[in-house]
Short mmCIF file of C-alpha atoms and ligand atoms in Angstrom, two decimals:
data_model
loop_
_atom_site.label_atom_id
_atom_site.label_comp_id
_atom_site.label_asym_id
_atom_site.label_seq_id
_atom_site.Cartn_x
_atom_site.Cartn_y
_atom_site.Cartn_z
CA MET J 1 0.00 0.00 0.00
CA SER J 2 1.43 3.39 -0.91
CA VAL J 3 0.81 6.86 0.43
CA GLN J 4 -0.83 7.82 -2.85
CA GLU J 5 -3.40 5.09 -2.40
CA THR J 6 -4.40 6.17 1.08
CA SER J 7 -4.01 9.92 0.92
CA ASN J 8 -5.29 12.42 -1.58
CA GLN J 9 -5.06 16.14 -2.20
CA GLU J 10 -8.44 16.70 -0.64
CA ASN J 11 -7.73 15.19 2.75
CA ALA J 12 -4.07 16.25 2.81
CA ALA J 13 -5.04 19.69 4.04
CA LYS J 14 -7.53 18.72 6.75
CA ARG J 15 -5.46 19.52 9.82
CA THR J 16 -2.28 21.34 10.62
CA PRO J 17 0.27 19.64 12.82
CA ARG J 18 2.39 21.43 15.37
CA ILE J 19 5.94 20.37 14.49
CA ALA J 20 9.31 20.65 16.20
CA VAL J 21 12.43 20.50 14.10
CA ILE J 22 15.49 19.65 16.16
CA GLY J 23 18.64 21.32 14.87
CA GLY J 24 19.28 24.29 12.62
CA GLY J 25 21.98 22.89 10.38
CA MET J 26 21.76 21.87 6.75
CA SER J 27 18.81 19.48 7.34
CA GLY J 28 16.98 21.80 9.73
CA ILE J 29 17.11 24.74 7.32
CA LEU J 30 15.92 22.43 4.56
CA THR J 31 13.00 21.20 6.69
CA ALA J 32 11.95 24.74 7.54
CA ILE J 33 11.91 25.63 3.82
CA LYS J 34 9.93 22.57 2.80
CA LEU J 35 7.39 22.81 5.62
CA GLN J 36 6.61 26.38 4.63
CA GLU J 37 6.41 25.39 0.99
CA ALA J 38 3.85 22.72 1.93
CA GLY J 39 1.77 25.32 3.76
CA MET J 40 2.80 24.27 7.27
CA THR J 41 3.93 27.22 9.34
CA ASP J 42 3.11 26.00 12.83
CA PHE J 43 6.58 24.78 13.62
CA THR J 44 9.68 25.75 15.56
CA VAL J 45 13.27 24.90 14.82
CA TYR J 46 15.07 24.30 18.11
CA GLU J 47 18.75 25.16 17.83
CA LYS J 48 21.15 24.64 20.72
CA ALA J 49 23.52 27.40 19.57
CA ALA J 50 23.08 31.09 18.87
CA SER J 51 23.12 30.76 15.08
CA LEU J 52 22.27 28.39 12.24
CA GLY J 53 24.71 26.27 10.24
CA GLY J 54 25.37 23.06 12.21
CA THR J 55 28.67 21.50 11.27
CA TRP J 56 29.66 24.54 9.19
CA ARG J 57 29.12 26.80 12.17
CA GLU J 58 31.02 24.52 14.55
CA ASN J 59 33.98 23.76 12.33
CA THR J 60 36.07 26.84 11.58
CA TYR J 61 39.54 25.31 11.55
CA PRO J 62 42.11 26.65 9.09
CA GLY J 63 41.93 24.88 5.74
CA LEU J 64 38.31 23.77 6.26
CA CYS J 65 36.63 22.92 3.01
CA CYS J 66 34.20 20.36 1.67
CA ASP J 67 35.55 17.40 -0.25
CA VAL J 68 32.33 17.10 -2.21
CA PRO J 69 32.34 19.44 -5.26
CA SER J 70 30.55 22.69 -4.45
CA HIS J 71 28.17 22.44 -7.37
CA MET J 72 27.00 19.14 -5.93
CA TYR J 73 27.07 20.15 -2.29
CA ARG J 74 24.09 22.51 -2.43
CA TYR J 75 20.32 22.33 -2.17
CA SER J 76 18.92 21.11 -5.48
CA PHE J 77 16.59 24.11 -5.56
CA GLU J 78 19.27 26.69 -4.72
CA PRO J 79 22.10 26.52 -7.24
CA ASN J 80 24.91 28.96 -6.61
CA SER J 81 26.79 30.47 -9.52
CA GLU J 82 29.33 32.15 -7.23
CA TRP J 83 31.25 29.21 -5.75
CA SER J 84 34.88 30.26 -5.77
CA HIS J 85 36.46 26.80 -6.11
CA ARG J 86 35.66 23.29 -7.18
CA PHE J 87 35.78 22.48 -3.44
CA SER J 88 34.89 25.71 -1.69
CA PRO J 89 36.11 26.77 1.74
CA GLY J 90 34.01 26.25 4.86
CA ALA J 91 33.31 29.96 5.38
CA GLU J 92 31.82 30.17 1.89
CA ILE J 93 29.62 27.15 2.56
CA MET J 94 28.50 28.70 5.84
CA ALA J 95 27.69 31.94 3.97
CA TYR J 96 25.69 29.91 1.43
CA PHE J 97 23.52 28.37 4.19
CA ASP J 98 23.09 31.79 5.81
CA GLY J 99 22.03 33.25 2.49
CA VAL J 100 19.50 30.49 1.84
CA ALA J 101 18.12 30.79 5.39
CA LYS J 102 17.67 34.54 4.88
CA LYS J 103 16.09 34.15 1.46
CA TYR J 104 13.46 31.78 2.87
CA ASP J 105 13.05 33.83 6.04
CA ILE J 106 13.83 30.89 8.31
CA GLU J 107 15.00 32.71 11.42
CA LYS J 108 11.50 33.70 12.48
CA PHE J 109 10.84 30.00 13.08
CA VAL J 110 14.02 29.38 15.06
CA LYS J 111 14.43 29.33 18.81
CA PHE J 112 18.14 29.79 19.41
CA ASN J 113 20.10 28.72 22.49
CA SER J 114 17.47 26.04 23.04
CA GLU J 115 18.87 22.59 23.43
CA ILE J 116 16.18 19.97 23.68
CA THR J 117 17.37 17.68 26.46
CA CYS J 118 14.36 15.38 26.48
CA ALA J 119 11.47 14.55 24.16
CA ARG J 120 8.75 12.47 25.77
CA TYR J 121 5.70 10.96 24.04
CA GLN J 122 2.59 11.25 26.22
CA ASN J 123 -1.08 11.09 25.30
CA GLY J 124 -0.43 11.35 21.59
CA LYS J 125 1.90 14.35 21.77
CA TRP J 126 5.62 14.94 22.06
CA HIS J 127 6.61 17.03 25.08
CA LEU J 128 9.89 18.83 24.56
CA GLU J 129 11.98 19.72 27.56
CA SER J 130 15.10 21.80 28.01
CA GLY J 131 16.39 21.05 31.48
CA ASP J 132 13.43 21.49 33.84
CA GLU J 133 11.46 23.62 31.43
CA THR J 134 8.83 22.30 29.01
CA LEU J 135 9.45 24.22 25.80
CA ASP J 136 6.75 22.86 23.57
CA VAL J 137 4.12 20.20 23.00
CA VAL J 138 3.96 19.02 19.40
CA ASP J 139 2.37 16.42 17.17
CA ILE J 140 5.44 15.61 15.12
CA ILE J 141 9.19 15.82 15.54
CA VAL J 142 11.62 16.01 12.65
CA SER J 143 15.06 15.31 14.04
CA ALA J 144 17.68 17.18 12.03
CA ALA J 145 20.37 16.86 14.68
CA GLY J 146 23.20 15.86 12.33
CA VAL J 147 25.77 13.12 12.57
CA LEU J 148 29.23 14.46 13.37
CA HIS J 149 28.47 16.91 16.15
CA LYS J 150 29.86 15.18 19.22
CA PRO J 151 33.66 15.62 19.33
CA VAL J 152 35.72 12.66 20.46
CA TYR J 153 38.46 13.62 22.89
CA PRO J 154 41.38 11.20 22.94
CA ASP J 155 41.90 8.98 25.91
CA ILE J 156 45.49 10.16 26.39
CA ASP J 157 46.99 10.83 29.82
CA GLY J 158 47.93 14.35 30.74
CA VAL J 159 46.06 16.41 28.14
CA ASP J 160 44.88 18.70 30.94
CA ASN J 161 48.48 19.23 32.06
CA PHE J 162 49.55 20.81 28.78
CA ALA J 163 50.83 24.33 29.48
CA GLY J 164 50.05 25.67 25.99
CA ALA J 165 46.71 25.95 24.22
CA VAL J 166 44.86 22.72 23.53
CA PHE J 167 41.54 22.37 21.72
CA HIS J 168 39.53 20.01 19.53
CA SER J 169 39.46 20.82 15.82
CA ALA J 170 35.71 21.48 16.04
CA ARG J 171 36.22 23.93 18.90
CA TRP J 172 38.97 25.96 17.27
CA ASN J 173 40.31 28.74 19.45
CA HIS J 174 40.97 31.61 17.06
CA ASP J 175 42.52 33.70 19.84
CA VAL J 176 45.52 31.39 19.85
CA PRO J 177 48.22 32.55 17.43
CA LEU J 178 49.82 29.92 15.20
CA ASP J 179 52.34 32.04 13.35
CA GLY J 180 55.85 31.10 14.36
CA LYS J 181 54.60 28.57 16.91
CA ARG J 182 55.32 24.90 17.47
CA VAL J 183 52.06 23.16 16.71
CA GLY J 184 51.11 19.54 17.26
CA ILE J 185 48.15 17.84 15.61
CA ILE J 186 46.85 14.50 16.85
CA GLY J 187 45.07 12.57 14.11
CA THR J 188 45.36 12.06 10.37
CA GLY J 189 41.71 12.15 9.22
CA SER J 190 40.24 14.59 6.69
CA THR J 191 40.34 17.36 9.28
CA ALA J 192 44.02 16.97 10.23
CA VAL J 193 45.03 16.72 6.59
CA GLN J 194 43.25 19.96 5.72
CA ILE J 195 44.73 21.78 8.74
CA THR J 196 48.24 20.52 7.98
CA ALA J 197 48.15 21.65 4.36
CA ASP J 198 46.83 25.05 5.39
CA ILE J 199 49.05 26.03 8.33
CA ILE J 200 52.41 24.53 7.41
CA ASP J 201 53.84 27.77 6.01
CA ARG J 202 52.79 29.78 9.06
CA VAL J 203 54.11 27.67 11.89
CA GLU J 204 57.67 27.31 13.12
CA HIS J 205 57.30 23.56 13.43
CA LEU J 206 54.46 21.11 12.95
CA SER J 207 54.36 17.66 14.55
CA LEU J 208 51.67 15.45 13.07
CA PHE J 209 50.95 12.52 15.38
CA GLN J 210 49.81 9.64 13.19
CA ARG J 211 48.34 6.51 14.72
CA THR J 212 47.21 5.09 11.37
CA ALA J 213 48.32 6.11 7.88
CA GLN J 214 45.63 7.23 5.45
CA TRP J 215 45.10 6.84 1.72
CA ILE J 216 44.87 10.18 -0.03
CA PHE J 217 43.03 10.64 -3.29
CA PRO J 218 44.61 13.38 -5.41
CA GLN J 219 42.27 16.12 -6.42
CA GLU J 220 43.08 19.60 -7.64
CA ASN J 221 41.00 22.44 -6.37
CA PRO J 222 40.96 25.08 -9.11
CA GLU J 223 39.20 28.40 -8.82
CA PHE J 224 36.21 29.03 -11.07
CA SER J 225 37.04 31.76 -13.57
CA GLU J 226 34.69 34.67 -14.19
CA LYS J 227 34.01 33.14 -17.60
CA GLU J 228 32.86 29.89 -15.99
CA LYS J 229 30.77 31.79 -13.46
CA ASP J 230 29.17 33.74 -16.32
CA VAL J 231 28.06 30.45 -17.82
CA PHE J 232 26.52 29.46 -14.49
CA ARG J 233 24.93 32.91 -14.14
CA ASN J 234 23.52 33.22 -17.62
CA ILE J 235 22.91 29.85 -19.21
CA PRO J 236 19.70 28.34 -17.91
CA GLY J 237 20.18 24.77 -16.80
CA ALA J 238 24.01 24.92 -16.82
CA MET J 239 24.28 24.39 -13.06
CA ASP J 240 21.55 21.76 -13.02
CA ASP J 241 23.34 19.85 -15.76
CA LEU J 242 26.58 20.02 -13.80
CA TYR J 243 24.79 18.91 -10.62
CA ALA J 244 23.29 15.93 -12.44
CA ASN J 245 26.60 15.04 -14.09
CA LEU J 246 28.53 15.19 -10.83
CA THR J 247 25.89 13.15 -9.03
CA ASN J 248 25.94 10.51 -11.75
CA LEU J 249 29.72 10.47 -11.76
CA PHE J 250 29.91 9.97 -7.99
CA ALA J 251 27.19 7.34 -8.04
CA SER J 252 28.77 5.31 -10.83
CA THR J 253 32.37 5.45 -9.62
CA PHE J 254 33.02 6.00 -5.91
CA GLY J 255 29.46 5.03 -4.97
CA GLU J 256 29.87 1.65 -6.68
CA ALA J 257 33.47 1.11 -5.57
CA VAL J 258 32.65 1.21 -1.85
CA ILE J 259 29.87 -1.37 -2.19
CA GLY J 260 31.90 -3.98 -4.02
CA ASP J 261 32.68 -2.93 -7.61
CA GLU J 262 36.24 -4.24 -7.79
CA GLU J 263 37.11 -2.50 -11.04
CA GLN J 264 36.10 0.92 -9.71
CA MET J 265 37.86 0.23 -6.42
CA LYS J 266 41.06 -0.68 -8.24
CA LEU J 267 41.01 2.68 -10.03
CA ILE J 268 40.70 4.47 -6.67
CA GLN J 269 43.34 2.32 -5.00
CA ASP J 270 45.75 2.79 -7.92
CA ALA J 271 45.19 6.57 -7.96
CA CYS J 272 45.92 6.77 -4.22
CA ARG J 273 49.03 4.61 -4.49
CA ALA J 274 50.34 6.58 -7.48
CA ASN J 275 49.64 9.80 -5.60
CA LEU J 276 51.75 8.60 -2.68
CA GLU J 277 54.56 7.24 -4.85
CA ASP J 278 54.73 10.25 -7.15
CA SER J 279 54.48 12.80 -4.34
CA VAL J 280 56.68 11.46 -1.56
CA GLN J 281 60.33 11.06 -2.49
CA ASP J 282 61.88 9.72 0.71
CA PRO J 283 61.27 5.93 0.81
CA GLU J 284 61.35 5.86 4.61
CA LEU J 285 58.69 8.59 4.91
CA ARG J 286 56.70 6.98 2.10
CA ALA J 287 56.71 3.67 3.97
CA ARG J 288 55.41 5.35 7.11
CA LEU J 289 52.67 7.06 5.10
CA THR J 290 51.56 3.80 3.46
CA PRO J 291 48.37 2.35 4.93
CA ASP J 292 48.03 -1.39 5.47
CA TYR J 293 44.35 -1.53 4.51
CA GLN J 294 42.26 -0.85 1.43
CA ALA J 295 41.61 2.68 0.17
CA ALA J 296 38.18 4.04 1.23
CA CYS J 297 37.88 1.57 4.13
CA LYS J 298 38.19 4.64 6.30
CA ARG J 299 36.60 7.77 4.89
CA LEU J 300 38.75 8.50 1.82
CA ILE J 301 40.73 11.70 2.15
CA VAL J 302 40.83 14.10 -0.75
CA SER J 303 43.76 16.51 -0.85
CA ASP J 304 46.19 18.07 -3.25
CA GLY J 305 48.35 19.71 -0.61
CA PHE J 306 49.00 17.25 2.20
CA TYR J 307 51.99 15.32 0.84
CA ALA J 308 53.76 18.54 -0.13
CA ALA J 309 53.09 19.95 3.34
CA ILE J 310 54.34 16.96 5.31
CA GLN J 311 57.61 16.99 3.35
CA LYS J 312 58.44 20.60 4.21
CA PRO J 313 61.50 21.08 6.43
CA ASN J 314 59.39 22.37 9.34
CA ALA J 315 57.03 19.36 9.25
CA GLU J 316 57.47 16.10 11.08
CA LEU J 317 55.38 12.97 10.81
CA VAL J 318 55.50 11.32 14.22
CA THR J 319 54.62 7.64 14.11
CA ASP J 320 55.95 6.62 17.51
CA GLN J 321 52.85 6.17 19.60
CA ILE J 322 51.88 8.76 22.17
CA GLU J 323 52.76 7.93 25.77
CA ARG J 324 51.24 11.00 27.40
CA VAL J 325 50.87 14.76 27.18
CA GLU J 326 53.05 16.81 29.52
CA ALA J 327 53.25 20.53 30.29
CA GLY J 328 55.86 21.02 27.58
CA GLY J 329 54.40 18.88 24.82
CA VAL J 330 53.71 15.31 23.77
CA ARG J 331 55.93 12.49 24.95
CA THR J 332 56.03 9.48 22.65
CA LYS J 333 56.73 5.90 23.67
CA ASP J 334 60.35 6.14 22.48
CA GLY J 335 60.88 8.59 25.35
CA ARG J 336 61.13 11.73 23.22
CA LEU J 337 59.34 14.94 24.22
CA HIS J 338 57.91 16.81 21.24
CA GLU J 339 57.89 20.37 22.52
CA LEU J 340 54.80 22.32 21.57
CA ASP J 341 53.05 25.66 22.06
CA VAL J 342 49.69 24.54 20.65
CA LEU J 343 48.09 21.10 20.54
CA VAL J 344 45.17 20.41 18.19
CA LEU J 345 43.03 17.34 18.81
CA ALA J 346 41.84 16.40 15.32
CA THR J 347 40.49 13.20 16.79
CA GLY J 348 37.11 13.09 15.12
CA PHE J 349 33.53 12.62 16.23
CA ASP J 350 31.19 10.04 17.63
CA GLY J 351 29.23 9.11 14.51
CA HIS J 352 26.74 6.95 16.43
CA SER J 353 25.14 9.48 18.76
CA PHE J 354 22.71 10.98 16.27
CA MET J 355 20.29 13.14 18.30
CA ARG J 356 21.72 12.02 21.65
CA PRO J 357 22.57 13.16 24.35
CA MET J 358 18.91 14.21 24.03
CA GLU J 359 16.77 11.72 25.92
CA LEU J 360 14.00 10.24 23.78
CA ILE J 361 11.12 8.50 25.51
CA GLY J 362 8.57 6.92 23.23
CA LYS J 363 5.34 5.04 23.76
CA ASP J 364 4.86 3.25 27.07
CA GLY J 365 8.05 4.77 28.46
CA LEU J 366 10.30 3.15 25.85
CA ASN J 367 13.69 4.81 26.25
CA LEU J 368 15.91 5.25 23.19
CA ASP J 369 19.01 4.49 25.25
CA ASP J 370 17.54 1.03 25.93
CA PHE J 371 16.29 0.65 22.37
CA TRP J 372 19.74 1.55 21.06
CA ALA J 373 21.71 -0.14 23.86
CA ASP J 374 23.53 -2.56 21.53
CA ALA J 375 23.24 -0.92 18.12
CA THR J 376 21.41 1.91 16.38
CA PRO J 377 18.75 0.26 14.22
CA ALA J 378 16.18 2.43 12.47
CA HIS J 379 13.70 1.73 9.72
CA ARG J 380 15.01 3.19 6.46
CA SER J 381 17.16 5.52 8.61
CA ILE J 382 14.02 7.49 9.39
CA SER J 383 11.56 5.87 11.76
CA LEU J 384 11.75 3.93 15.04
CA PRO J 385 9.17 1.39 16.24
CA GLY J 386 7.56 2.69 19.43
CA PHE J 387 8.43 6.31 18.70
CA PRO J 388 5.39 7.55 16.78
CA ASN J 389 5.55 10.66 14.61
CA TYR J 390 9.28 10.96 15.21
CA PHE J 391 11.23 11.15 11.97
CA MET J 392 14.97 11.40 11.52
CA LEU J 393 16.99 12.98 8.76
CA VAL J 394 20.45 11.53 8.14
CA GLY J 395 19.72 8.81 10.70
CA PRO J 396 21.51 5.46 11.01
CA ASN J 397 22.55 3.77 7.73
CA SER J 398 22.02 6.87 5.64
CA PRO J 399 24.42 6.98 2.69
CA ILE J 400 26.69 9.42 4.51
CA GLY J 401 29.99 8.24 3.13
CA ASN J 402 29.11 7.99 -0.50
CA PHE J 403 27.28 11.06 -1.80
CA SER J 404 26.34 14.68 -1.15
CA LEU J 405 24.68 14.70 2.25
CA ILE J 406 22.36 17.49 1.12
CA ASP J 407 20.90 15.31 -1.61
CA ILE J 408 20.43 12.51 0.94
CA SER J 409 18.66 14.81 3.34
CA GLU J 410 16.39 16.22 0.63
CA ARG J 411 15.29 12.76 -0.43
CA GLN J 412 14.69 11.60 3.13
CA LEU J 413 12.67 14.72 3.87
CA ALA J 414 10.52 14.19 0.76
CA TYR J 415 9.74 10.71 2.15
CA VAL J 416 9.01 12.11 5.62
CA MET J 417 6.74 14.80 4.14
CA GLN J 418 4.58 12.06 2.67
CA LEU J 419 4.21 10.51 6.12
CA ILE J 420 3.37 13.92 7.58
CA ASP J 421 0.73 14.35 4.85
CA LEU J 422 -0.84 11.14 6.01
CA TRP J 423 -1.17 12.59 9.50
CA ARG J 424 -2.56 15.80 8.00
CA GLY J 425 -5.18 13.75 6.21
CA GLY J 426 -6.74 13.05 9.59
CA GLU J 427 -7.18 9.31 9.41
CA VAL J 428 -3.88 8.44 11.01
CA ASN J 429 -2.70 9.80 14.33
CA GLU J 430 0.40 7.73 14.95
CA ILE J 431 2.97 6.65 12.42
CA SER J 432 5.96 4.53 13.33
CA ALA J 433 7.85 1.71 11.68
CA LYS J 434 6.79 -1.85 12.46
CA GLN J 435 9.37 -3.71 14.52
CA GLU J 436 9.49 -6.55 11.97
CA SER J 437 9.92 -4.11 9.06
CA MET J 438 12.86 -2.52 10.79
CA GLU J 439 14.36 -5.91 11.57
CA THR J 440 14.00 -7.04 7.95
CA PHE J 441 15.50 -3.79 6.71
CA ASN J 442 18.44 -4.07 9.08
CA ALA J 443 19.02 -7.74 8.27
CA THR J 444 19.18 -6.82 4.57
CA ILE J 445 21.62 -4.02 5.34
CA LYS J 446 23.80 -6.30 7.45
CA ASP J 447 23.87 -8.95 4.79
CA ALA J 448 24.83 -6.50 2.03
CA MET J 449 27.51 -4.93 4.22
CA LYS J 450 29.65 -8.05 3.74
CA ASP J 451 30.52 -6.88 0.21
CA THR J 452 31.52 -3.35 1.18
CA VAL J 453 34.95 -1.84 1.63
CA TRP J 454 34.10 -0.65 5.15
CA VAL J 455 34.45 -4.16 6.59
CA THR J 456 37.72 -5.05 4.89
CA GLY J 457 39.80 -4.55 8.01
CA CYS J 458 40.35 -1.06 9.31
CA GLN J 459 39.18 0.95 12.28
CA SER J 460 36.95 3.90 11.41
CA TRP J 461 34.19 6.06 12.83
CA TYR J 462 31.82 4.29 10.43
CA LEU J 463 31.92 1.17 12.64
CA ASP J 464 29.72 0.82 15.69
CA LYS J 465 30.86 -0.99 18.80
CA ASN J 466 29.92 -4.32 17.22
CA GLY J 467 32.01 -3.58 14.15
CA ASN J 468 28.98 -2.91 11.93
CA PRO J 469 29.22 0.16 9.70
CA ALA J 470 26.29 2.57 10.10
CA MET J 471 26.43 3.04 6.34
CA TRP J 472 24.37 2.39 3.21
CA PRO J 473 25.63 -0.74 1.44
CA PHE J 474 23.59 -0.31 -1.74
CA SER J 475 23.69 1.92 -4.80
CA PHE J 476 22.61 5.53 -4.93
CA GLY J 477 19.90 4.48 -7.39
CA LYS J 478 18.42 2.08 -4.85
CA PHE J 479 18.43 4.77 -2.18
CA CYS J 480 16.59 7.17 -4.51
CA GLU J 481 14.09 4.48 -5.40
CA ASP J 482 13.50 3.55 -1.74
CA MET J 483 12.93 7.19 -0.83
CA THR J 484 10.38 7.82 -3.60
CA ALA J 485 7.41 6.88 -1.45
CA PRO J 486 6.92 5.07 1.85
CA ASN J 487 5.45 1.60 1.68
CA LEU J 488 2.80 1.91 4.35
CA ASP J 489 2.75 -1.83 4.98
CA GLU J 490 6.05 -1.22 6.76
CA PHE J 491 4.43 1.14 9.29
CA ASP J 492 2.14 0.86 12.26
CA LEU J 493 -0.62 3.34 11.50
CA VAL J 494 -2.86 4.10 14.46
CA SER J 495 -6.00 6.11 13.91
P1 NAP H 1 38.47 11.04 11.82
O1 NAP H 1 38.42 10.76 10.39
O2 NAP H 1 37.65 10.19 12.73
O3 NAP H 1 39.99 11.00 12.26
C1 NAP H 1 40.35 11.04 13.59
C2 NAP H 1 41.84 10.87 13.67
O4 NAP H 1 42.25 10.96 15.04
C3 NAP H 1 42.32 9.53 13.16
O5 NAP H 1 43.53 9.69 12.49
C4 NAP H 1 42.52 8.74 14.45
O6 NAP H 1 43.45 7.70 14.34
C5 NAP H 1 43.04 9.82 15.35
N1 NAP H 1 42.87 9.52 16.76
C6 NAP H 1 41.71 9.42 17.45
N2 NAP H 1 41.96 9.13 18.73
C7 NAP H 1 43.31 9.07 18.85
C8 NAP H 1 44.19 8.78 19.92
N3 NAP H 1 43.71 8.53 21.13
N4 NAP H 1 45.51 8.77 19.67
C9 NAP H 1 45.99 9.03 18.45
N5 NAP H 1 45.21 9.30 17.39
C10 NAP H 1 43.88 9.31 17.59
O7 NAP H 1 38.05 12.56 12.17
P2 NAP H 1 38.07 13.85 11.24
O8 NAP H 1 39.35 13.97 10.53
O9 NAP H 1 37.62 14.99 12.07
O10 NAP H 1 37.00 13.54 10.16
C11 NAP H 1 35.73 13.02 10.56
C12 NAP H 1 34.80 13.07 9.39
O11 NAP H 1 34.38 14.40 9.21
C13 NAP H 1 35.41 12.68 8.06
O12 NAP H 1 35.53 11.32 7.89
C14 NAP H 1 34.43 13.31 7.12
O13 NAP H 1 33.28 12.51 7.01
C15 NAP H 1 34.10 14.58 7.87
N6 NAP H 1 34.95 15.65 7.35
C16 NAP H 1 34.70 16.02 6.10
C17 NAP H 1 35.47 16.97 5.54
C18 NAP H 1 35.12 17.36 4.17
O14 NAP H 1 35.96 17.90 3.50
N7 NAP H 1 33.89 17.08 3.72
C19 NAP H 1 36.51 17.55 6.23
C20 NAP H 1 36.75 17.15 7.52
C21 NAP H 1 35.96 16.18 8.07
P3 NAP H 1 43.02 6.24 13.82
O15 NAP H 1 42.86 6.38 12.34
O16 NAP H 1 44.14 5.39 14.21
O17 NAP H 1 41.76 5.88 14.51
#
């Protein structure tokens, strides 16, 4: 049974739900736009911080940019002819989201500095609390809380004893000068690589503490010329064509490689290996930079500046493991003290928290922490049995590692909007996935995961505590197809 069969234009406008959107990042802004477009204005976006932007507000580290091409990393309905680079800097992306939010007049719906600490389902409504205060009572929650928002701090002795400045990459302290300083970076993920390439010429000395080497896919980042921008500005459809081409390219190459296309994976692996061999001259350094696992098992890093940076005379790749942090710097297990003025913890995020630490209490007191005690199952990444009218964007097993997250979020929201329309129709008061549907979905996911690169033997933030990647093991085409319309047989619909 499909939504189209049970709902129609006539009944879709019968009643107006009160809706809470949790989070004012990319997905929250999107939801606010689409709710208005659908004629629903009785909603509030709850944002824990003082401004919109989510990950692009929180991450301001030097060198920040998006490794998805800018003309693909944008709302489908808001092309931007002014992107400066193929991969534009973080501040430009933040300005893009600000501009879109202003254009659609989103801020009037946003309650800033309002972290929802608990959402409790009682008598057919969601009660939203912030500390001791009840902020709202709503019919529907759209959780747009994001994925990588909870920084992971390393479990290393002595970090608090460091006499210089120490901060996580997502909590960058811009008051701390870097010029002429001795800077240490712990971590070699996308973040550390971008910081390294950006700051190397400013610092006196950079120590990059590598626990695991990373594969790096070479990718130039040219500026768009005025001539190119003129094409985007003046030729109707030029940006949409580029968007479609980039999406198809990603889907048919990288998107297929990570889920088992050996030919595509070989091209990626070969490109990474050639990049390393062509870029790093010293065989000893090259050996230390060579990973012992398959490319793209961890999130593949894209950079055209890292290898050059790490070979500069003021750069040092430290592969001796860290013993502890002391007042003067980082001591490695070989006994050496790496003296530092600034220590950056580019140690990543907990990719399995989703909307937590918010407490979520569903029907009959069902607590999400119990429901997700061992893993984070969800039906089609969106709905949870026992948590009616609670819908997630970019929830567990979304295709976060393969494609533009904005496209993913748009498609999930279009699916959610069809469920909301069902509620609006008046015949259904509670919508939540059936337990057995979720179990079938998750069993299918688990089975398909066996063919993916993410389980080929590396440690990454994709893996949950059981070693299962919270990823999408199918093609982009299948995701699009699955998101076209909800199959209502998969849902408990209570009138
Ligand atoms: P990450 O990929 O999780 O990398 C964390 C790094 O810290 C790893 O090198 C890890 O080593 C190291 N580490 C963690 N704990 C450590 C410890 N106790 N001792 C020593 N090393 C430790 O984090 P990230 O670089 O912040 O990137 C996270 C994700 O954000 C990316 O995968 C990507 O999805 C997203 N991101 C995207 C962009 C973009 O351009 N779109 C840019 C930045 C980030 P191990 O490898 O040994 O675990």
